[in-house]
PDB file of C-alpha atoms in Angstrom:
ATOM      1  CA  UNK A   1      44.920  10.261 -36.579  1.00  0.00           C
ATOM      2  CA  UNK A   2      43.371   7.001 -38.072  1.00  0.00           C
ATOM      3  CA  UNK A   3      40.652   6.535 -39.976  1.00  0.00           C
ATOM      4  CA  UNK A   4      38.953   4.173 -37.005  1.00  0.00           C
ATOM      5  CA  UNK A   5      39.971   6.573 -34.600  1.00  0.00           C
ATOM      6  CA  UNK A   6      38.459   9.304 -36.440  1.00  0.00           C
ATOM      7  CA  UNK A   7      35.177   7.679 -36.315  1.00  0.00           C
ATOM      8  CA  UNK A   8      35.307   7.367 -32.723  1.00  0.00           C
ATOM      9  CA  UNK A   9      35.357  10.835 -32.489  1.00  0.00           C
ATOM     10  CA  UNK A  10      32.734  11.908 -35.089  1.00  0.00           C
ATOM     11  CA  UNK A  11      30.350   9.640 -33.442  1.00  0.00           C
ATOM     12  CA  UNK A  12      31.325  10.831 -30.151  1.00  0.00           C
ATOM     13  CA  UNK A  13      30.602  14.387 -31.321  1.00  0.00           C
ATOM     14  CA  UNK A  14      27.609  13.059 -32.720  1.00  0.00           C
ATOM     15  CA  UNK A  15      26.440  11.780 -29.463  1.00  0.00           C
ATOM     16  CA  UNK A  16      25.881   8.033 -30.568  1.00  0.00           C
ATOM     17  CA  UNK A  17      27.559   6.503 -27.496  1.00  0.00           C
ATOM     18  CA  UNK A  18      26.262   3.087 -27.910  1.00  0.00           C
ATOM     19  CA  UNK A  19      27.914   2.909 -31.215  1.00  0.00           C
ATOM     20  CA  UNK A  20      31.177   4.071 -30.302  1.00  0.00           C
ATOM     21  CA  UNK A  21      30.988   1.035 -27.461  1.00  0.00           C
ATOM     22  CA  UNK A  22      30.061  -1.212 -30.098  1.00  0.00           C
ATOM     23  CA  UNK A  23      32.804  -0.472 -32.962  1.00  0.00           C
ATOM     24  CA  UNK A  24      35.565  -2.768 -31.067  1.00  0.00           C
ATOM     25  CA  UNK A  25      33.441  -5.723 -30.968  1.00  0.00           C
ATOM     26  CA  UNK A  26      31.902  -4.896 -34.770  1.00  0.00           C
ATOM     27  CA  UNK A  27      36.102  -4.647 -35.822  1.00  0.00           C
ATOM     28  CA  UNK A  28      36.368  -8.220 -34.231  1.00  0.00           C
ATOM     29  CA  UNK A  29      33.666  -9.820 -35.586  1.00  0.00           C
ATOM     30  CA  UNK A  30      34.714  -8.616 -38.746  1.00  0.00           C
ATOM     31  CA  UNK A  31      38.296 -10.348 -38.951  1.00  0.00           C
ATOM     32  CA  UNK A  32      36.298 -13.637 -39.481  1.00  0.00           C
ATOM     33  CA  UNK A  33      35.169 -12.332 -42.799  1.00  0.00           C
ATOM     34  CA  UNK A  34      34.485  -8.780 -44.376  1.00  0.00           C
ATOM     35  CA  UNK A  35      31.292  -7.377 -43.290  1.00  0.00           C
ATOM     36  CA  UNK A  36      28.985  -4.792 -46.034  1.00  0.00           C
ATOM     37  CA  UNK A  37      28.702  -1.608 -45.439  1.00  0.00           C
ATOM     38  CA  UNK A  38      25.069  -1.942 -44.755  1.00  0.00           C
ATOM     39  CA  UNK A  39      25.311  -4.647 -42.289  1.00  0.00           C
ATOM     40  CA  UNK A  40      27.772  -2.717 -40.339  1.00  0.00           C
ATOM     41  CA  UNK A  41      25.548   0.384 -40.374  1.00  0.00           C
ATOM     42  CA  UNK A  42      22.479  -1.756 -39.321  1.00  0.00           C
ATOM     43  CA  UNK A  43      23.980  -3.484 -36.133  1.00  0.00           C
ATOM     44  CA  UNK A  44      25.725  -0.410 -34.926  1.00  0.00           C
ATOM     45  CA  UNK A  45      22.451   1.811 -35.379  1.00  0.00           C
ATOM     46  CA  UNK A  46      20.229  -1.445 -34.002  1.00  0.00           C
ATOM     47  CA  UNK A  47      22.669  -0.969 -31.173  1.00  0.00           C
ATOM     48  CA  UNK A  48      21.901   2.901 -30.698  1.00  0.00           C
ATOM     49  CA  UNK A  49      18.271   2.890 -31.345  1.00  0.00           C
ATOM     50  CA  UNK A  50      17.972  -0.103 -28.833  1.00  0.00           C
ATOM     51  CA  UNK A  51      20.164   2.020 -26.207  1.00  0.00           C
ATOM     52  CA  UNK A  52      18.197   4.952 -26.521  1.00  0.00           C
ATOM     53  CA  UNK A  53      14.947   2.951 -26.114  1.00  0.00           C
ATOM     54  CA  UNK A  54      15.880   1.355 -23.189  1.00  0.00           C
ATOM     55  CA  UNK A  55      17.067   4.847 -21.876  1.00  0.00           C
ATOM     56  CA  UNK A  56      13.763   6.727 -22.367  1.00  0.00           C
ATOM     57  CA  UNK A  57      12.399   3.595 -20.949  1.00  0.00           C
ATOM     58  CA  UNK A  58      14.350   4.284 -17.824  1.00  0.00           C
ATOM     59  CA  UNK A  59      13.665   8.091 -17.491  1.00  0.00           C
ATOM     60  CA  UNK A  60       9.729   7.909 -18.230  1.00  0.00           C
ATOM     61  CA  UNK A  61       9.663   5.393 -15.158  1.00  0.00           C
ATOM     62  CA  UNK A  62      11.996   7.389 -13.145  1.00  0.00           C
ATOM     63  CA  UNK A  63       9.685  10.783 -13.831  1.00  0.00           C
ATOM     64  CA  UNK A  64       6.234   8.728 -13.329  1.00  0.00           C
ATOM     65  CA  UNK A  65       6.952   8.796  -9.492  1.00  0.00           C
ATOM     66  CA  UNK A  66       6.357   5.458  -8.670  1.00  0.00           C
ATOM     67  CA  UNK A  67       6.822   4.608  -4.759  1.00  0.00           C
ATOM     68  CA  UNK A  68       8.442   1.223  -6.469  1.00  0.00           C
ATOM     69  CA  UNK A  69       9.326  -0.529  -9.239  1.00  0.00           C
ATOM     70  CA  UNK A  70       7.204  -3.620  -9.870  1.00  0.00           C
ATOM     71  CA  UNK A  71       5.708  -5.716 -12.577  1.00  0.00           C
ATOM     72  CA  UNK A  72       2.853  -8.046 -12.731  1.00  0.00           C
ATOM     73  CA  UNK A  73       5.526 -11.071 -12.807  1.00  0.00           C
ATOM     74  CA  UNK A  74       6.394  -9.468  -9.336  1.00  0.00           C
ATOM     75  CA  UNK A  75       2.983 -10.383  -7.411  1.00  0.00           C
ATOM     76  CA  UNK A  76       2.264 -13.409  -6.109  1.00  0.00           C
ATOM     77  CA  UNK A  77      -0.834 -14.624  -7.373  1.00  0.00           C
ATOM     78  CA  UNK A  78      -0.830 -17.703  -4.882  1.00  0.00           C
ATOM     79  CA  UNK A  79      -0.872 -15.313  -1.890  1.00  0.00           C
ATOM     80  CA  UNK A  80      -3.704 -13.427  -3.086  1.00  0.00           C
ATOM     81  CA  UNK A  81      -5.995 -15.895  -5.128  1.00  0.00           C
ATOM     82  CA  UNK A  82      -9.112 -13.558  -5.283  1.00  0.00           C
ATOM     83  CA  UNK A  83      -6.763 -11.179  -7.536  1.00  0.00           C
ATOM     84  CA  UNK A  84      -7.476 -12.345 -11.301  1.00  0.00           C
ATOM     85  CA  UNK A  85      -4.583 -12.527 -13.394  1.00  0.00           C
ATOM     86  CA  UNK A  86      -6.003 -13.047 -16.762  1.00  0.00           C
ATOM     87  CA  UNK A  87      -8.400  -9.622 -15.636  1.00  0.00           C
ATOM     88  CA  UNK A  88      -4.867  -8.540 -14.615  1.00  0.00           C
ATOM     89  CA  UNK A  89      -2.747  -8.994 -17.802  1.00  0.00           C
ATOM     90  CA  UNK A  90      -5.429  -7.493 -19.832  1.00  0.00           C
ATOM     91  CA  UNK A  91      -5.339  -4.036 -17.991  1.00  0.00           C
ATOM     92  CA  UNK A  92      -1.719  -4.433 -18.301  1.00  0.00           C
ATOM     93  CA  UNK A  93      -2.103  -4.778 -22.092  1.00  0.00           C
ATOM     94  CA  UNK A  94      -3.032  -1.122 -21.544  1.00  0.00           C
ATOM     95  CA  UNK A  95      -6.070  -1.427 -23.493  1.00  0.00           C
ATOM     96  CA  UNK A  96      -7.672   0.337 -21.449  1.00  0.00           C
ATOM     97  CA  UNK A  97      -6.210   3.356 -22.360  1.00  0.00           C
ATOM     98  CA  UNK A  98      -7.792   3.368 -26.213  1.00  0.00           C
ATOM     99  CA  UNK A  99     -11.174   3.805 -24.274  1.00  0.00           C
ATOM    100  CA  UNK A 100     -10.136   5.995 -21.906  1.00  0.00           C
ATOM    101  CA  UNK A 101     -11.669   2.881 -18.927  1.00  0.00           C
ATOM    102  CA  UNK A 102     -11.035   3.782 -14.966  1.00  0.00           C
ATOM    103  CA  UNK A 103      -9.742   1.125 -12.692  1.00  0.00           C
ATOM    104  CA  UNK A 104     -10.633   0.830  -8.435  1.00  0.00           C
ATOM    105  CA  UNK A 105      -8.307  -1.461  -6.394  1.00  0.00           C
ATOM    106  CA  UNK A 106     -10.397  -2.125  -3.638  1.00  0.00           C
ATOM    107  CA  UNK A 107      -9.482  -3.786  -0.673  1.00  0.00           C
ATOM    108  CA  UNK A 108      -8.021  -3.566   3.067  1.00  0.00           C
ATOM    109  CA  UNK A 109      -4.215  -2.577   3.367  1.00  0.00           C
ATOM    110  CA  UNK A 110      -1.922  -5.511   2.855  1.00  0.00           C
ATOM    111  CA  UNK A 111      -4.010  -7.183   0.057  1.00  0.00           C
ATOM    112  CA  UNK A 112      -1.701  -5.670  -2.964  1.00  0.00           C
ATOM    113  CA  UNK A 113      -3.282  -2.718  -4.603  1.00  0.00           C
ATOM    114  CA  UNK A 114      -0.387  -0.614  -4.828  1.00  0.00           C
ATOM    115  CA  UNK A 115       1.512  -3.268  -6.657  1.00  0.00           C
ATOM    116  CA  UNK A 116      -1.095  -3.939  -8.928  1.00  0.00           C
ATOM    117  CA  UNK A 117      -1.577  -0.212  -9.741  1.00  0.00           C
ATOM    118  CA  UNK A 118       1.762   0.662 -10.146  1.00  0.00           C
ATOM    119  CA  UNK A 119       2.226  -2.871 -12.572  1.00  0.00           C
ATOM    120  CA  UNK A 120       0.187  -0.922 -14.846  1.00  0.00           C
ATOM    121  CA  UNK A 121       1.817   2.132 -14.432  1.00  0.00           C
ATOM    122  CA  UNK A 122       5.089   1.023 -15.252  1.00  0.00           C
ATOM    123  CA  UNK A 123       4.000  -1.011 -18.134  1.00  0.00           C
ATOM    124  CA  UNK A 124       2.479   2.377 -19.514  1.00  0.00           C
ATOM    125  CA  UNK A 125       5.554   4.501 -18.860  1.00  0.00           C
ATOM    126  CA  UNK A 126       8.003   1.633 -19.980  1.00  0.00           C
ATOM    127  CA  UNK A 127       5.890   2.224 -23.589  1.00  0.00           C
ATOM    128  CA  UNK A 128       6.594   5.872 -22.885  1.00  0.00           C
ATOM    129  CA  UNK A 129       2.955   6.493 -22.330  1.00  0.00           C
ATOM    130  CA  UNK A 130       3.052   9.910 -19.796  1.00  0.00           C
ATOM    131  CA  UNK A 131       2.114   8.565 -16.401  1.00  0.00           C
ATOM    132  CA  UNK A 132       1.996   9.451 -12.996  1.00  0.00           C
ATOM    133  CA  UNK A 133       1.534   8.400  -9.926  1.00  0.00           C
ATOM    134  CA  UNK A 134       0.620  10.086  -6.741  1.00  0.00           C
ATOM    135  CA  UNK A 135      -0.582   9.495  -2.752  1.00  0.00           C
ATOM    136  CA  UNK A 136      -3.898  10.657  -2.038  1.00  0.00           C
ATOM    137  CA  UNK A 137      -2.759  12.347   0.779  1.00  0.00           C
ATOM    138  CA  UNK A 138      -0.275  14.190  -1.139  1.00  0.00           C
ATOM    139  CA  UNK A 139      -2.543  15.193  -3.759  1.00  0.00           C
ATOM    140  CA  UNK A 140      -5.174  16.728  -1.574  1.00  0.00           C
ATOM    141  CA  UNK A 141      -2.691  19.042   0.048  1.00  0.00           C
ATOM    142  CA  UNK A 142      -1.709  20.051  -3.483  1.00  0.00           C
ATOM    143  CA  UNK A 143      -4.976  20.891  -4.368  1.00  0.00           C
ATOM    144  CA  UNK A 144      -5.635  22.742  -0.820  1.00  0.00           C
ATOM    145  CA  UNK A 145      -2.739  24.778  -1.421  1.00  0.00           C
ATOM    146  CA  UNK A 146      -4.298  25.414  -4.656  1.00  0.00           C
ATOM    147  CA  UNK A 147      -7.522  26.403  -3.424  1.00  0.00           C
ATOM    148  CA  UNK A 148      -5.980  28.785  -0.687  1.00  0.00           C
ATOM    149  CA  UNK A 149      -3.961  30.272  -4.116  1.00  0.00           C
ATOM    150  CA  UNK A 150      -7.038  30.594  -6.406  1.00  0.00           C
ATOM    151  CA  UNK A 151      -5.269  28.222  -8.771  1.00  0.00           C
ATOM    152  CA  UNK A 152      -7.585  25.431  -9.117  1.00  0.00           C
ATOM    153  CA  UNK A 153      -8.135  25.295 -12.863  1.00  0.00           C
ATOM    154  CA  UNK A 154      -3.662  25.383 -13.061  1.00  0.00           C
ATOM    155  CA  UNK A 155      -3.463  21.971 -10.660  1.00  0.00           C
ATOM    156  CA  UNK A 156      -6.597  20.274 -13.021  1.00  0.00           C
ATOM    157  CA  UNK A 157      -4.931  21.006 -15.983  1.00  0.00           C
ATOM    158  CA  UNK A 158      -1.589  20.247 -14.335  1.00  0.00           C
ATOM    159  CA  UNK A 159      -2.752  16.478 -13.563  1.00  0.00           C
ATOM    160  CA  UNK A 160      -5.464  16.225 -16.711  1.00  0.00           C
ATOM    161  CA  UNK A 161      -2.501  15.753 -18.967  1.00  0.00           C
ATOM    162  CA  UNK A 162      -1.241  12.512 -18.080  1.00  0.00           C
ATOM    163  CA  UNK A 163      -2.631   9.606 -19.807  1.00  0.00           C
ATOM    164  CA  UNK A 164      -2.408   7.723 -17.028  1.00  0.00           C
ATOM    165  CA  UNK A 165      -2.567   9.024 -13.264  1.00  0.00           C
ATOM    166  CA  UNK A 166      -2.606   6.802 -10.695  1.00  0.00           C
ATOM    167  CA  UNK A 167      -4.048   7.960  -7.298  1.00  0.00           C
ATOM    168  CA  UNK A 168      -2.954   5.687  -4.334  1.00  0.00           C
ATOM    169  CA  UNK A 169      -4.765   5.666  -0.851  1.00  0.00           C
ATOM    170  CA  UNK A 170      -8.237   7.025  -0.869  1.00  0.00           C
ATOM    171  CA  UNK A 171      -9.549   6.877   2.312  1.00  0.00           C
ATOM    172  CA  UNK A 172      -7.291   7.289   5.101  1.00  0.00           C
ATOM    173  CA  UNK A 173      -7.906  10.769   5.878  1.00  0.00           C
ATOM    174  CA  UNK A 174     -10.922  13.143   5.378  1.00  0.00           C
ATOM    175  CA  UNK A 175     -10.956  16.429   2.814  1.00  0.00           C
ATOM    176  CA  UNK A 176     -12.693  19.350   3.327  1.00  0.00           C
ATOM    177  CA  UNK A 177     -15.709  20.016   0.897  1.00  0.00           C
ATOM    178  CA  UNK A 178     -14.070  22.854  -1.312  1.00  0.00           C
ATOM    179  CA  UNK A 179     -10.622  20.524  -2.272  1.00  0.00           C
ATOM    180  CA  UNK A 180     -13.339  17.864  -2.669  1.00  0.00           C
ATOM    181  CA  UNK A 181     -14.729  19.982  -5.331  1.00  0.00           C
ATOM    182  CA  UNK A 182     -11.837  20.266  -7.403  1.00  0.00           C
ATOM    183  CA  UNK A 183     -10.844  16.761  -6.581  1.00  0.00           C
ATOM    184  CA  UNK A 184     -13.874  16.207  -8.234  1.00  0.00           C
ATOM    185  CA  UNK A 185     -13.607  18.245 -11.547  1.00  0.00           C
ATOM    186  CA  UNK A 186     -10.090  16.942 -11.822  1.00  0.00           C
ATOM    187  CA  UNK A 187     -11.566  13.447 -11.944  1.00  0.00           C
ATOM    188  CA  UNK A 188     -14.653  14.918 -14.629  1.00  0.00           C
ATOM    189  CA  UNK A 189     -12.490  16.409 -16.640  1.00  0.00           C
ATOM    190  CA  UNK A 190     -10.177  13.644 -17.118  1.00  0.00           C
ATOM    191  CA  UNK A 191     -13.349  11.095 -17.559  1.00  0.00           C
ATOM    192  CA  UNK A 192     -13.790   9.554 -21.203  1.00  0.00           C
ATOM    193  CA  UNK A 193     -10.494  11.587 -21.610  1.00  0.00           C
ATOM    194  CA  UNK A 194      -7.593   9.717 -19.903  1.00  0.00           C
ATOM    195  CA  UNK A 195      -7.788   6.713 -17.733  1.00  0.00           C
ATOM    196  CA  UNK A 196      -7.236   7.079 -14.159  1.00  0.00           C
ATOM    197  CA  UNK A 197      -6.502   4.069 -11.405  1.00  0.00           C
ATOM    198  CA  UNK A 198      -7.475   4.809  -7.840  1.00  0.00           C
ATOM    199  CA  UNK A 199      -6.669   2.345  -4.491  1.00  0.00           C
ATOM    200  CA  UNK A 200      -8.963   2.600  -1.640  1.00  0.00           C
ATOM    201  CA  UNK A 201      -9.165   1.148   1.703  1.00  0.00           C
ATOM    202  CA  UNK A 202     -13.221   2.257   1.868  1.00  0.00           C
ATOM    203  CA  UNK A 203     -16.316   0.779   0.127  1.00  0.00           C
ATOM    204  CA  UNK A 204     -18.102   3.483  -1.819  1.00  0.00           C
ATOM    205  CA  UNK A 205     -20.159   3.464   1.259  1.00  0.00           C
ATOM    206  CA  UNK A 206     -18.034   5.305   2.902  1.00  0.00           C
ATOM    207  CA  UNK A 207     -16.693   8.088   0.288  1.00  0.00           C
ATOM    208  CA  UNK A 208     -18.796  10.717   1.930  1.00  0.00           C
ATOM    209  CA  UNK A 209     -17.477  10.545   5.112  1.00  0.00           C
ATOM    210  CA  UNK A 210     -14.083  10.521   3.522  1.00  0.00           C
ATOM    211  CA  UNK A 211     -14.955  13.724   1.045  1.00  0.00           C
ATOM    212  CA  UNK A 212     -17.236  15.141   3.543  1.00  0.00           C
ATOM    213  CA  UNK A 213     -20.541  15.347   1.233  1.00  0.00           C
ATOM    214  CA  UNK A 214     -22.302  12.381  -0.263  1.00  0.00           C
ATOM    215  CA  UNK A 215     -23.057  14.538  -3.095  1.00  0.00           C
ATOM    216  CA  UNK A 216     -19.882  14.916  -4.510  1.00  0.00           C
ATOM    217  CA  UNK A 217     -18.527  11.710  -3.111  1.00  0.00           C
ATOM    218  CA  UNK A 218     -21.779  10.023  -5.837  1.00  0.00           C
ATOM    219  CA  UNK A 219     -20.473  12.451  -8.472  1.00  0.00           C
ATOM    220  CA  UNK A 220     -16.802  10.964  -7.930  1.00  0.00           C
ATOM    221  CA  UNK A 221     -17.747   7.286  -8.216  1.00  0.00           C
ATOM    222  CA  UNK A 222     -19.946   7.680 -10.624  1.00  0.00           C
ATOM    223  CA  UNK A 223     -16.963   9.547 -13.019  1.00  0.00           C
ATOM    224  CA  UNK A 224     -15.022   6.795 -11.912  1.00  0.00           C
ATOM    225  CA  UNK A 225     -16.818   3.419 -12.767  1.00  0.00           C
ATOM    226  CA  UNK A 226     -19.662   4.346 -15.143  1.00  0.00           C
TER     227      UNK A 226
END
């Protein structure tokens, strides 16, 4: 066996696939003039380290649940002028997660909250930042099922370790006062802790009717935006 072919296989077994794809082009480039040691090292491990990036890149945004992928670049900032984008690059700087801020898309359906949520979202995850997102709906009967199990502290600390959770929908159906609760101690727990972004459909106004107690819908909100 050759010496080049050799290679192949050691950085096969090695696992460095990018590198093995790039050694034909690296032997090409390299009949134009001899190339160091060191500078063939440093373009075939850019190559790997650049691979493997882009990899983790594509897993964290696979396992972050998003209903979508879109960016900021993908809304259209014409069509919905009241949204403002310098407001909206800077939460997609994710600065908001060094102070641990809350955002609330609100707005009726249509208007681009989900987009703009999950923008953030899969800037974060992109930076491999451990996001998720989730459907109100969805995480209500989680939590229900949780209740009827006597697991309530498991699904907080479940959903309290994400840096970012994202919590689309409030609003379009009611929750009973005990999944309320823990909705609520989920959202204290994670406040000052970990940023959280929440879309609604329903002024604050409203929250009790949707949480059925004005009590803990004011405890919510005020975990939320304080």
């Amino acid at each position: 066996m050759s010496a080049y072919n050799q290679l192949l296989n050691n950085l096969g077994t090695l696992k460095l696939p990018k590198m093995v794809e790039m050694m034909p082009s690296l032997m090409e480039s390299a009949k134009g003039g001899p190339l160091s040691v060191v500078d063939s090292l440093l373009a075939l491990t850019d190559a790997e380290i650049a691979f493997r990036d882009d990899r983790a890149r594509k897993i964290n945004i696979c396992v972050s649940s998003f209903p979508y992928v879109k960016t900021l670049k993908d809304f259209d900032f014409t069509y919905q002028p009241q949204v403002n984008k310098a407001h909206m690059e800077d939460l997609c700087s994710l600065r908001l997660l060094t102070t641990a801020s809350n955002v609330v898309f609100m707005g009726s359906p249509g208007v681009g909250k989900t987009h703009l949520a999950v923008s953030i979202g899969v800037e974060a995850a992109s930076q491999r930042i451990s996001t998720y997102f989730i459907n109100f709906s969805t995480l209500m009967m989680k939590i229900k099922k949780a209740v009827a199990e006597k697991r309530e502290e498991e699904i907080i600390k479940h959903y309290l370790k994400y840096s970012l959770l994202i919590i689309d929908e409030i609003g379009y159906l009611p929750v009973d006062k005990a999944s309320s609760y823990v909705f609520f101690q989920l959202i204290a727990a994670r406040y000052e802790k970990r940023s959280t972004i929440v879309t609604t459909n329903q002024p604050f106004a409203k929250w009790g009717e949707v949480f059925g107690d004005s009590v803990i819908a004011s405890a919510i909100i005020d975990r939320l935006v304080r």
